[in-house]
Every structure is written in C-alpha cells, then in structure tokens.
CSV table of C-alpha atoms and ligand atoms in Angstrom, one decimal:
chain,number,residue,atom,x,y,z
A,1282,UNK,CA,0.0,0.0,0.0
A,1283,UNK,CA,1.2,3.6,-0.7
A,1284,UNK,CA,2.1,5.6,2.4
A,1285,UNK,CA,-0.2,8.2,4.1
A,1286,UNK,CA,0.7,11.8,3.5
A,1287,UNK,CA,0.3,14.1,6.6
A,1288,UNK,CA,0.2,17.8,5.7
A,1289,UNK,CA,1.3,20.0,8.7
A,1290,UNK,CA,3.4,19.1,11.7
A,1291,UNK,CA,1.3,20.9,14.3
A,1292,UNK,CA,-0.5,19.3,17.1
A,1293,UNK,CA,-2.8,17.1,14.9
A,1294,UNK,CA,-0.2,16.2,12.4
A,1295,UNK,CA,2.5,15.2,15.0
A,1296,UNK,CA,0.0,13.2,17.0
A,1297,UNK,CA,-1.1,11.2,13.9
A,1298,UNK,CA,2.5,10.7,12.8
A,1299,UNK,CA,3.4,9.4,16.3
A,1300,UNK,CA,0.5,6.9,16.2
A,1301,UNK,CA,1.3,5.7,12.7
A,1302,UNK,CA,4.9,5.3,13.6
A,1303,UNK,CA,4.0,3.2,16.7
A,1304,UNK,CA,1.7,1.0,14.4
A,1305,UNK,CA,4.5,0.6,11.8
A,1306,UNK,CA,2.3,2.2,9.2
A,1307,UNK,CA,4.2,4.0,6.5
A,1308,UNK,CA,3.7,7.8,6.3
A,1309,UNK,CA,5.3,11.0,5.0
A,1310,UNK,CA,4.9,14.2,7.2
A,1311,UNK,CA,5.4,17.5,5.5
A,1312,UNK,CA,5.7,20.9,7.2
A,1313,UNK,CA,5.6,24.3,5.5
A,1314,UNK,CA,7.9,26.0,8.0
A,1315,UNK,CA,11.6,25.7,7.7
A,1316,UNK,CA,12.0,24.5,11.3
A,1317,UNK,CA,10.0,24.0,14.5
A,1318,UNK,CA,8.5,27.2,15.7
A,1319,UNK,CA,5.9,28.2,18.3
A,1320,UNK,CA,4.2,31.3,19.6
A,1321,UNK,CA,5.1,32.3,23.2
A,1322,UNK,CA,1.6,31.9,24.8
A,1323,UNK,CA,0.0,29.3,27.0
A,1324,UNK,CA,-2.4,26.5,26.3
A,1325,UNK,CA,-5.2,25.1,28.5
A,1326,UNK,CA,-6.0,21.4,28.3
A,1327,UNK,CA,-9.3,20.1,29.6
A,1328,UNK,CA,-9.7,16.4,30.6
A,1329,UNK,CA,-10.2,15.0,27.0
A,1330,UNK,CA,-6.9,16.6,25.8
A,1331,UNK,CA,-5.1,14.9,28.7
A,1332,UNK,CA,-6.8,11.6,27.8
A,1333,UNK,CA,-5.6,12.1,24.2
A,1334,UNK,CA,-2.0,12.7,25.3
A,1335,UNK,CA,-2.3,9.6,27.5
A,1336,UNK,CA,-3.2,7.5,24.4
A,1337,UNK,CA,0.0,8.8,22.8
A,1338,UNK,CA,2.0,7.7,25.8
A,1339,UNK,CA,2.8,11.3,26.7
A,1340,UNK,CA,0.7,11.9,29.8
A,1341,UNK,CA,3.6,11.5,32.3
A,1342,UNK,CA,5.7,14.2,30.5
A,1343,UNK,CA,2.7,16.4,30.2
A,1344,UNK,CA,1.9,16.2,33.9
A,1345,UNK,CA,5.5,16.9,34.8
A,1346,UNK,CA,5.6,20.1,32.8
A,1347,UNK,CA,2.1,21.5,33.3
A,1348,UNK,CA,0.0,23.0,36.1
A,1349,UNK,CA,-3.2,21.4,37.3
A,1350,UNK,CA,-6.3,23.6,38.0
A,1351,UNK,CA,-9.3,22.7,40.1
A,1352,UNK,CA,-12.0,25.2,39.5
A,1353,UNK,CA,-13.2,27.8,37.1
A,1354,UNK,CA,-14.3,31.3,38.3
A,1355,UNK,CA,-16.3,33.9,36.3
A,1356,UNK,CA,-16.1,37.4,37.7
A,1357,UNK,CA,-17.4,40.8,36.8
A,1358,UNK,CA,-14.9,43.4,35.6
A,1359,UNK,CA,-14.7,44.8,39.2
A,1360,UNK,CA,-13.5,41.4,40.4
A,1361,UNK,CA,-16.8,40.3,42.1
A,1362,UNK,CA,-17.5,36.6,41.5
A,1363,UNK,CA,-20.5,35.9,39.3
A,1364,UNK,CA,-20.3,32.1,39.3
A,1365,UNK,CA,-17.8,29.3,39.8
A,1366,UNK,CA,-17.6,25.5,39.4
A,1367,UNK,CA,-15.4,22.8,40.6
A,1368,UNK,CA,-13.6,20.5,38.2
A,1369,UNK,CA,-13.3,17.7,40.7
A,1370,UNK,CA,-16.8,16.2,40.2
A,1371,UNK,CA,-18.0,13.7,37.6
A,1372,UNK,CA,-18.0,13.8,34.6
A,1373,UNK,CA,-15.2,16.4,34.7
A,1374,UNK,CA,-12.8,14.4,36.9
A,1375,UNK,CA,-12.0,11.6,34.5
A,1376,UNK,CA,-8.6,13.3,34.0
A,1377,UNK,CA,-6.9,16.4,35.3
A,1378,UNK,CA,-7.4,19.8,33.7
A,1379,UNK,CA,-3.9,21.3,33.1
A,1380,UNK,CA,-2.3,24.2,31.4
A,1381,UNK,CA,1.3,25.0,30.3
A,1382,UNK,CA,3.3,27.2,28.0
A,1383,UNK,CA,2.4,26.2,24.4
A,1384,UNK,CA,6.1,25.7,23.6
A,1385,UNK,CA,6.3,23.0,26.3
A,1386,UNK,CA,3.4,21.1,24.7
A,1387,UNK,CA,5.0,21.4,21.3
A,1388,UNK,CA,8.4,20.2,22.7
A,1389,UNK,CA,6.7,17.1,24.0
A,1390,UNK,CA,5.0,16.3,20.7
A,1391,UNK,CA,8.1,17.2,18.6
A,1392,UNK,CA,10.6,15.1,20.6
A,1393,UNK,CA,12.1,12.4,18.3
A,1394,UNK,CA,10.0,13.6,15.3
A,1395,UNK,CA,12.6,15.9,13.6
A,1396,UNK,CA,14.0,13.0,11.4
A,1397,UNK,CA,10.6,12.1,10.0
A,1398,UNK,CA,9.5,15.6,9.2
A,1399,UNK,CA,10.1,17.1,5.8
A,1400,UNK,CA,10.4,20.9,6.5
A,1401,UNK,CA,9.9,23.7,3.9
A,1402,UNK,CA,7.5,21.3,2.0
A,1403,UNK,CA,4.0,22.0,0.7
A,1404,UNK,CA,1.6,20.5,-1.8
A,1405,UNK,CA,1.6,22.3,-5.1
A,1406,UNK,CA,-0.7,20.1,-7.0
A,1407,UNK,CA,-2.9,17.1,-6.2
A,1408,UNK,CA,-4.7,14.6,-8.4
A,1409,UNK,CA,-7.0,11.8,-7.2
A,1410,UNK,CA,-7.9,8.5,-8.7
A,1411,UNK,CA,-9.9,5.6,-7.1
A,1412,UNK,CA,-6.7,3.9,-5.8
A,1413,UNK,CA,-4.4,6.7,-4.8
A,1414,UNK,CA,-3.6,10.5,-4.7
A,1415,UNK,CA,-0.8,11.8,-6.8
A,1416,UNK,CA,0.9,14.8,-5.1
A,1417,UNK,CA,3.4,17.2,-6.6
A,1418,UNK,CA,5.4,19.1,-3.9
A,1419,UNK,CA,6.8,22.6,-4.1
A,1420,UNK,CA,10.3,21.3,-4.9
A,1421,UNK,CA,8.9,19.5,-8.0
A,1422,UNK,CA,9.1,16.0,-6.5
A,1423,UNK,CA,6.0,13.7,-6.9
A,1424,UNK,CA,4.6,11.0,-4.7
A,1425,UNK,CA,1.7,8.5,-4.7
A,1426,UNK,CA,-0.3,8.2,-1.5
A,1427,UNK,CA,-3.1,6.0,-0.3
A,1428,UNK,CA,-4.5,8.9,1.8
A,1429,UNK,CA,-3.8,12.6,2.3
A,1430,UNK,CA,-4.5,13.8,5.8
A,1431,UNK,CA,-4.7,17.6,5.9
A,1432,UNK,CA,-3.6,18.8,9.4
A,1433,UNK,CA,-2.5,22.2,8.2
A,1434,UNK,CA,-4.6,24.4,10.5
A,1435,UNK,CA,-7.6,26.6,10.3
A,1436,UNK,CA,-6.3,28.4,7.1
A,1437,UNK,CA,-5.7,25.0,5.5
A,1438,UNK,CA,-4.3,25.3,2.0
A,1439,UNK,CA,-5.3,21.7,1.4
A,1440,UNK,CA,-9.0,22.5,2.2
A,1441,UNK,CA,-8.8,25.4,-0.2
A,1442,UNK,CA,-7.2,23.2,-2.9
A,1443,UNK,CA,-9.6,20.3,-2.7
A,1444,UNK,CA,-12.9,21.3,-1.0
A,1445,UNK,CA,-15.8,23.4,-2.1
A,1446,UNK,CA,-16.4,25.7,0.9
A,1447,UNK,CA,-13.3,27.8,1.4
A,1448,UNK,CA,-14.7,30.6,3.6
A,1449,UNK,CA,-14.3,30.9,7.3
A,1450,UNK,CA,-16.8,32.6,9.6
A,1451,UNK,CA,-15.4,35.8,11.0
A,1452,UNK,CA,-16.4,36.1,14.7
A,1453,UNK,CA,-15.4,39.8,14.7
A,1454,UNK,CA,-13.3,39.4,17.8
A,1455,UNK,CA,-9.7,40.5,18.3
A,1456,UNK,CA,-7.7,38.7,21.0
A,1457,UNK,CA,-4.4,39.2,22.8
A,1458,UNK,CA,-2.3,36.5,24.6
A,1459,UNK,CA,0.7,36.8,26.8
A,1460,UNK,CA,2.4,35.1,29.8
A,1461,UNK,CA,3.4,37.1,32.9
A,1462,UNK,CA,5.5,36.0,35.9
A,1463,UNK,CA,3.5,36.0,39.1
A,1464,UNK,CA,3.0,33.8,42.1
A,1465,UNK,CA,0.0,31.4,41.4
A,1466,UNK,CA,-0.3,29.7,44.7
A,1467,UNK,CA,-3.9,31.0,45.3
A,1468,UNK,CA,-4.9,31.4,41.7
A,1469,UNK,CA,-7.5,29.3,39.9
A,1470,UNK,CA,-8.5,30.1,36.3
A,1471,UNK,CA,-10.5,33.4,36.4
A,1472,UNK,CA,-12.5,34.9,33.5
A,1473,UNK,CA,-13.5,38.6,34.0
A,1474,UNK,CA,-16.4,39.6,31.8
A,1475,UNK,CA,-17.1,43.3,31.3
A,1476,UNK,CA,-18.9,44.9,28.4
A,1477,UNK,CA,-18.0,43.3,25.0
A,1478,UNK,CA,-14.5,42.6,26.2
A,1479,UNK,CA,-13.2,39.9,28.5
A,1480,UNK,CA,-10.0,38.9,30.3
A,1481,UNK,CA,-8.8,35.5,31.4
A,1482,UNK,CA,-6.0,34.7,34.0
A,1483,UNK,CA,-5.0,31.1,34.0
A,1484,UNK,CA,-2.1,29.7,36.1
A,1485,UNK,CA,0.3,27.6,34.0
A,1486,UNK,CA,3.1,27.1,36.5
A,1487,UNK,CA,4.1,28.0,40.1
A,1488,UNK,CA,5.2,31.4,38.9
A,1489,UNK,CA,3.5,31.9,35.5
A,1490,UNK,CA,0.1,33.2,34.5
A,1491,UNK,CA,-1.3,32.9,31.0
A,1492,UNK,CA,-3.4,35.9,30.1
A,1493,UNK,CA,-6.0,36.0,27.3
A,1494,UNK,CA,-7.9,39.2,26.5
A,1495,UNK,CA,-10.6,39.6,23.8
A,1496,UNK,CA,-12.8,42.4,22.5
A,1497,UNK,CA,-15.7,42.4,20.0
A,1498,UNK,CA,-14.3,44.3,17.0
A,1499,UNK,CA,-16.4,44.3,13.9
A,1500,UNK,CA,-14.1,46.6,11.9
A,1501,UNK,CA,-10.8,45.1,13.0
A,1502,UNK,CA,-9.5,48.4,14.3
A,1503,UNK,CA,-8.2,46.8,17.5
A,1504,UNK,CA,-6.0,44.2,15.7
A,1505,UNK,CA,-3.4,47.0,15.5
A,1506,UNK,CA,-3.2,47.2,19.3
A,1507,UNK,CA,0.0,45.3,20.0
A,1508,UNK,CA,1.4,46.2,23.4
A,1509,UNK,CA,0.5,46.9,27.1
A,1510,UNK,CA,0.2,50.7,26.3
A,1511,UNK,CA,-2.5,50.0,23.7
A,1512,UNK,CA,-4.4,47.4,25.8
A,1513,UNK,CA,-4.5,49.5,29.0
A,1514,UNK,CA,-7.4,51.8,28.0
A,1515,UNK,CA,-9.6,48.9,26.9
A,1516,UNK,CA,-9.4,47.4,30.4
A,1517,UNK,CA,-8.9,50.6,32.5
A,1518,UNK,CA,-12.1,50.1,34.5
A,1519,UNK,CA,-11.2,46.4,35.4
A,1520,UNK,CA,-10.0,45.3,38.9
A,1521,UNK,CA,-6.3,45.5,39.8
A,1522,UNK,CA,-5.7,41.8,39.0
A,1523,UNK,CA,-6.3,42.6,35.3
A,1524,UNK,CA,-4.8,46.1,35.1
A,1525,UNK,CA,-1.6,44.9,36.9
A,1526,UNK,CA,-1.3,41.9,34.5
A,1527,UNK,CA,-1.6,44.2,31.5
A,1528,UNK,CA,1.0,46.6,33.0
A,1529,UNK,CA,3.7,44.0,33.0
A,1530,UNK,CA,2.7,42.3,29.7
A,1531,UNK,CA,5.5,41.7,27.2
A,1532,UNK,CA,5.5,40.1,23.8
A,1533,UNK,CA,1.8,40.0,23.2
A,1534,UNK,CA,0.4,37.7,20.4
A,1535,UNK,CA,-2.5,39.3,18.6
A,1536,UNK,CA,-5.0,37.4,16.4
A,1537,UNK,CA,-8.6,37.4,15.2
A,1538,UNK,CA,-11.1,34.6,15.8
A,1539,UNK,CA,-12.5,32.5,13.0
A,1540,UNK,CA,-14.5,29.3,12.7
A,1541,UNK,CA,-14.5,26.7,9.9
A,1542,UNK,CA,-17.8,27.1,8.0
A,1543,UNK,CA,-17.6,23.9,5.9
A,1544,UNK,CA,-18.9,20.6,7.3
A,1545,UNK,CA,-17.1,18.6,4.6
A,1546,UNK,CA,-14.9,16.0,6.2
A,1547,UNK,CA,-13.3,14.2,3.3
A,1548,UNK,CA,-13.3,14.3,-0.5
A,1549,UNK,CA,-12.1,11.1,-2.2
A,1550,UNK,CA,-8.9,10.2,-0.4
A,1551,UNK,CA,-8.3,13.6,1.2
A,1552,UNK,CA,-9.3,13.9,4.8
A,1553,UNK,CA,-9.3,17.0,7.1
A,1554,UNK,CA,-8.4,16.7,10.8
A,1555,UNK,CA,-7.6,19.2,13.7
A,1556,UNK,CA,-8.2,22.9,13.0
A,1557,UNK,CA,-8.4,22.2,9.3
A,1558,UNK,CA,-11.6,20.4,10.0
A,1559,UNK,CA,-13.0,22.2,13.1
A,1560,UNK,CA,-10.9,25.3,13.9
A,1561,UNK,CA,-13.1,27.6,16.0
A,1562,UNK,CA,-12.7,30.2,18.9
A,1563,UNK,CA,-11.1,28.9,22.0
A,1564,UNK,CA,-14.2,29.4,24.2
A,1565,UNK,CA,-14.2,25.7,25.2
A,1566,UNK,CA,-10.4,25.2,24.8
A,1567,UNK,CA,-11.2,22.1,22.6
A,1568,UNK,CA,-8.6,22.6,19.9
A,1569,UNK,CA,-6.1,20.0,21.2
A,1570,UNK,CA,-8.7,17.7,22.7
A,1571,UNK,CA,-10.7,17.4,19.5
A,1572,UNK,CA,-7.5,17.1,17.3
A,1573,UNK,CA,-6.4,14.1,19.5
A,1574,UNK,CA,-9.9,12.6,19.3
A,1575,UNK,CA,-9.7,12.8,15.5
A,1576,UNK,CA,-6.4,11.0,15.5
A,1577,UNK,CA,-7.5,8.3,17.9
A,1578,UNK,CA,-10.7,7.7,15.8
A,1579,UNK,CA,-8.8,7.7,12.5
A,1580,UNK,CA,-6.1,5.3,13.7
A,1581,UNK,CA,-8.7,2.9,15.1
A,1582,UNK,CA,-10.7,2.9,11.8
A,1583,UNK,CA,-7.6,2.5,9.6
A,1584,UNK,CA,-6.6,-0.5,11.7
A,1585,UNK,CA,-10.1,-2.0,11.4
A,1586,UNK,CA,-10.8,-1.3,7.7
A,1587,UNK,CA,-8.5,-2.3,4.9
A,1588,UNK,CA,-10.6,-0.2,2.6
A,1589,UNK,CA,-9.7,3.5,3.2
A,1590,UNK,CA,-12.9,4.8,1.7
A,1591,UNK,CA,-15.1,3.0,4.2
A,1592,UNK,CA,-12.7,4.1,7.0
A,1593,UNK,CA,-13.3,7.7,5.9
A,1594,UNK,CA,-17.0,7.3,5.7
A,1595,UNK,CA,-17.1,5.9,9.3
A,1596,UNK,CA,-14.8,8.7,10.5
A,1597,UNK,CA,-17.3,11.2,9.2
A,1598,UNK,CA,-20.2,9.4,10.8
A,1599,UNK,CA,-18.5,9.1,14.2
A,1600,UNK,CA,-16.9,12.5,14.4
A,1601,UNK,CA,-19.1,15.0,12.6
A,1602,UNK,CA,-22.0,15.4,15.1
A,1603,UNK,CA,-19.5,16.1,18.0
A,1604,UNK,CA,-17.4,18.4,15.8
A,1605,UNK,CA,-20.4,20.4,14.7
A,1606,UNK,CA,-21.6,20.8,18.2
A,1607,UNK,CA,-18.2,22.0,19.5
A,1608,UNK,CA,-18.0,24.6,16.7
A,1609,UNK,CA,-21.5,25.9,17.2
A,1610,UNK,CA,-21.2,26.0,21.0
A,1611,UNK,CA,-17.8,27.7,20.8
A,1612,UNK,CA,-19.3,30.4,18.5
A,1613,UNK,CA,-22.3,30.7,20.8
A,1614,UNK,CA,-20.2,31.4,23.9
A,1615,UNK,CA,-18.3,34.1,22.0
A,1616,UNK,CA,-21.6,35.7,21.0
A,1617,UNK,CA,-22.8,35.5,24.6
A,1618,UNK,CA,-19.7,37.4,25.7
A,1619,UNK,CA,-20.4,40.2,23.1
A,1620,UNK,CA,-23.9,40.6,24.5
A,1621,UNK,CA,-22.5,42.7,27.4
A,1622,UNK,CA,-22.0,45.8,25.1
A,1623,UNK,CA,-25.3,47.3,26.3
A,1624,UNK,CA,-26.7,47.2,29.9
A,1625,UNK,CA,-29.7,45.0,29.1
A,1626,UNK,CA,-27.5,42.5,27.3
A,1627,UNK,CA,-25.0,42.5,30.2
A,1628,UNK,CA,-27.8,41.9,32.7
A,1629,UNK,CA,-29.1,39.0,30.6
A,1630,UNK,CA,-25.6,37.5,30.1
A,1631,UNK,CA,-24.8,37.7,33.8
A,1632,UNK,CA,-28.1,36.2,34.7
A,1633,UNK,CA,-27.5,33.3,32.4
A,1634,UNK,CA,-24.0,32.8,33.9
A,1635,UNK,CA,-25.3,32.9,37.5
A,1636,UNK,CA,-28.1,30.5,36.7
A,1637,UNK,CA,-26.2,27.9,34.7
A,1638,UNK,CA,-22.6,28.3,35.9
A,1639,UNK,CA,-19.5,29.0,33.9
A,1640,UNK,CA,-20.3,28.6,30.2
A,1641,UNK,CA,-17.3,26.5,29.4
A,1642,UNK,CA,-17.9,24.1,32.4
A,1643,UNK,CA,-21.6,23.6,31.2
A,1644,UNK,CA,-20.3,22.7,27.8
A,1645,UNK,CA,-17.5,20.4,29.1
A,1646,UNK,CA,-20.1,18.5,31.2
A,1647,UNK,CA,-22.1,17.8,28.1
A,1648,UNK,CA,-19.0,16.9,26.0
A,1649,UNK,CA,-17.6,14.5,28.6
A,1650,UNK,CA,-21.0,12.8,29.2
A,1651,UNK,CA,-21.6,12.1,25.5
A,1652,UNK,CA,-18.4,10.5,24.2
B,2424,LIG,C1,-6.4,32.5,20.4
B,2424,LIG,C2,-6.4,31.0,20.5
B,2424,LIG,C3,-6.3,30.4,21.7
B,2424,LIG,C4,-6.3,29.0,21.8
B,2424,LIG,N1,-6.2,28.3,23.0
B,2424,LIG,C5,-6.4,27.0,23.1
B,2424,LIG,C6,-6.3,26.3,24.3
B,2424,LIG,O1,-6.1,26.9,25.4
B,2424,LIG,N2,-6.5,25.0,24.4
B,2424,LIG,C7,-6.7,24.3,23.2
B,2424,LIG,O2,-6.9,23.0,23.3
B,2424,LIG,N3,-6.8,24.9,22.0
B,2424,LIG,C8,-6.6,26.2,21.9
B,2424,LIG,N4,-6.6,26.8,20.7
B,2424,LIG,C9,-6.8,26.0,19.5
B,2424,LIG,C10,-5.4,25.3,19.2
B,2424,LIG,O3,-4.4,26.2,19.1
B,2424,LIG,C11,-5.6,24.6,17.9
B,2424,LIG,O4,-6.8,23.8,17.9
B,2424,LIG,C12,-4.4,23.7,17.6
B,2424,LIG,O5,-3.3,24.4,17.4
B,2424,LIG,C13,-4.7,22.9,16.3
B,2424,LIG,O6,-3.7,22.2,15.9
B,2424,LIG,P1,-3.5,21.8,14.4
B,2424,LIG,O7,-2.4,20.9,14.4
B,2424,LIG,O8,-4.8,21.3,13.9
B,2424,LIG,O9,-3.2,23.1,13.6
B,2424,LIG,P2,-2.0,24.1,13.8
B,2424,LIG,O10,-1.5,24.2,15.2
B,2424,LIG,O11,-2.4,25.4,13.1
B,2424,LIG,O12,-0.8,23.4,12.9
B,2424,LIG,C14,-0.8,23.4,11.5
B,2424,LIG,C15,0.6,23.0,11.1
B,2424,LIG,O13,0.5,22.9,9.7
B,2424,LIG,C16,1.6,23.7,9.1
B,2424,LIG,N5,1.1,24.2,7.8
B,2424,LIG,C17,0.2,25.1,7.5
B,2424,LIG,N6,0.0,25.2,6.2
B,2424,LIG,C18,0.7,24.2,5.6
B,2424,LIG,C19,0.9,23.8,4.3
B,2424,LIG,N7,0.3,24.3,3.3
B,2424,LIG,N8,1.7,22.7,4.0
B,2424,LIG,C20,2.4,22.1,5.1
B,2424,LIG,N9,2.3,22.5,6.4
B,2424,LIG,C21,1.4,23.5,6.6
B,2424,LIG,C22,1.8,24.9,10.0
B,2424,LIG,O14,3.0,25.5,9.9
B,2424,LIG,C23,1.6,24.1,11.4
B,2424,LIG,O15,2.8,23.6,11.8
B,2424,LIG,C24,-6.5,28.2,20.6
B,2424,LIG,C25,-6.6,28.8,19.4
B,2424,LIG,C26,-6.6,30.2,19.3
B,2424,LIG,C27,-6.8,30.9,18.0
C-alpha cells in the first residue's frame, strides 16, 4: 500500500505521525515552516486533551511540565465573583485539567520527530484516482499516497485546494495573549467579563500566569493594538488583577477569531483533521482535545478497515456530530460574551451565567458525558 501523507506538523499532524509510527504504518509528514516554531503563549488542556495525550504515551511528560487547576471562576470586571464551578466532580474528573506554555506542549510532541518531518515542504498540485492520490510538492518532487490527511490548521491550504467551501466565519473578535511572571499559589482560572470585552488569567506554573484578552471588534481596528500601552485603556475600569497583569505584559500575540464554516470532512482520499476540520474560537479550549480525538478515531478505523474509503465514511459518521456541536457551542459562547456591550445584554448575560454556571464548564459536562 502507498504511504499516508500528513500535511502539517502541528498538534494534529504530529499526534497522527506518532501513532502511525507506533503502528509501523508508512507515512510522510510535511511541514511548510523551515524549522520547529511556536508562539510564546499558553495552552489550557481540559480532561479530554489529557486523555488524548495519555493515548499517545505522553501523559507523564505532560503532567511533569504542566499545572493542574481545580475550579473555574467567572467574575465581573470589578473582580466580584459571578459564578464558579469545581472541576473535581463527575463527569469532569476523568482526567486532570492542566495548562502549560504552548512551547512546552510542542516540545513534548516534537521530541524524536525531527527526522521524520520534511520541512519547507508544501503541496503544489494534487490529483485523485480511485486507488491513490498523486501529489506534486513545491520542490517539484512527486509521490503516490493511499490517503492525504490535511492537518494544516484553520487556514488549511489543502482545504482550499480540494474542498468546495473555502470561507471561514469571522467572529469579529480581536484577541491578545501573553504570559506574565506571578505567584500562582492562590490562583484558579478566572474569567473577567465586562462589556463586550473579557480577560482570562490562567495559572500555567508555580510562577506563570497565561493571560488572554478579547474584544468584540467588527471593523478590525483593535488588531493594530499590540502592546500593554494599547491594551490598557480597553481594560482601565477592570480590577487590579487585570490592570496589573496588563501593566507587566511583554511580547503580546494578537489574532482574530474565526470558525471553519464547511462541514465537509473528506473528499475522495483527502481527509481533514484538527483545526483544518474544526478550527473555532477557544471558548471551550477544545482545539487540542478534538484534534487528538480525531487522531484516535482515524487510527482505530484504519486498523479495522483495509478499505480506506469505508474508514473515511465511518470517520465522518462518528466525528461530525460532535465536531459540529463544538464549533457551534464555541461560537455561541463568543456571541454570549459580546452581549455585554449594552446594559440590558449585560444583565441577561450575567443572569444566564449565574443561573447555569461558567459557560465552558456547562459545555464540558455535556461533552464528557456524550463521548
Ligand atoms: C487565540 C487562541 C487560543 C487557543 N487556546 C487554546 C487552548 O487553550 N486549548 C486548546 O486546546 N486549544 C486552543 N486553541 C486551539 C489550538 O491552538 C488549535 O486547535 C491547535 O493548534 C490545532 O492544531 P492543528 O495541528 O490542527 O493546527 P496548527 O496548530 O495550526 O498546525 C498546523 C501546522 O501545519 C503547518 N502548515 C500550514 N499550512 C501548511 C501547508 N500548506 N503545508 C504544510 N504545512 C502547513 C503549520 O506550519 C503548522 O505547523 C486556541 C486557538 C486560538 C486561535
């Protein structure tokens, strides 16, 4: 059988490559970048992401390098608690909830993978037949593959090359991420919700806090705000935990939030996984968990089915309902946050939060109950 081509050595691509290597299945892993690179922010991993890393045999390393959290707090901009929930009760306590610098997670996944990654490589052209996919790479080289797995992120070039729906939904939100040094002994993840902006403080180590800020921004004017000086006026009426965090922020990563609009999963022998399939706002922090669930499902189906076409059909059947729900729920939470722009919307949003509990915890309970 021809090898499997994995496009993109991010979280999804590396996880799949590791699993195929463990199963002695032939693959080629290509990566557009010239070398490993990673942004200097944090990443939060709910229980299903930890379960996914356990399946890859990486849980011990993860637990060593990450910080466990035990509850989620939602507060008003003045710091007054709106609602909170423990992560220690079923169904949330199947695994730990942890967080760590993103670079640490990537180091864990990249370890031993350099030799099997072809850097500076992209697909230039792709042609499908019933039996295989013929791929021409940017260097002019050609290859025949039994399956192409696109793990090339939310702006997937493979999706644009092969699939019909190329547009992403623009959530009209600008976000900023940075890590500060601060004692985290008494800190549990805290989300401050104000008007149509919000700020999260999430401990990722004994002396490191990952900060995430977002603001509804239909015109994109705030994406040019790049440092603490710019951010300060947007959060000037927030409590000191927030304003003090911004005051010491360095190297801020700025981005806009998008969601994959298409619900196409595969076409012929080209399959999407990870953010290429279900990239969406990080409201539920499901990016890694869902990517690892994709990998586990695909590997199981490839082992069970000799016929790749039926493996792909079953993958779609098993994954799509959960994926669609996560995208829609993540979008809904972002829209709920934006409701605070006007007083009446703020009152409704805060009422919903007080009544139901933290929006992400409510969604996690549903996700971890229905596997
Ligand atoms: C603001 C923000 C905060 C987030 N926070 C969290 C969080 O706390 N927890 C969580 O679980 N998730 C979070 N996510 C989501 C998470 O980052 C993604 O789900 C995750 O990175 C997806 O991994 P991936 O491998 O699918 O894609 P990516 O990480 O985007 O990796 C894609 C890889 O493909 C490569 N590539 C791209 N194009 C090509 C090409 N044409 N050819 C070859 N290679 C290519 C890229 O260089 C990259 O290495 C967040 C996302 C955002 C936007």
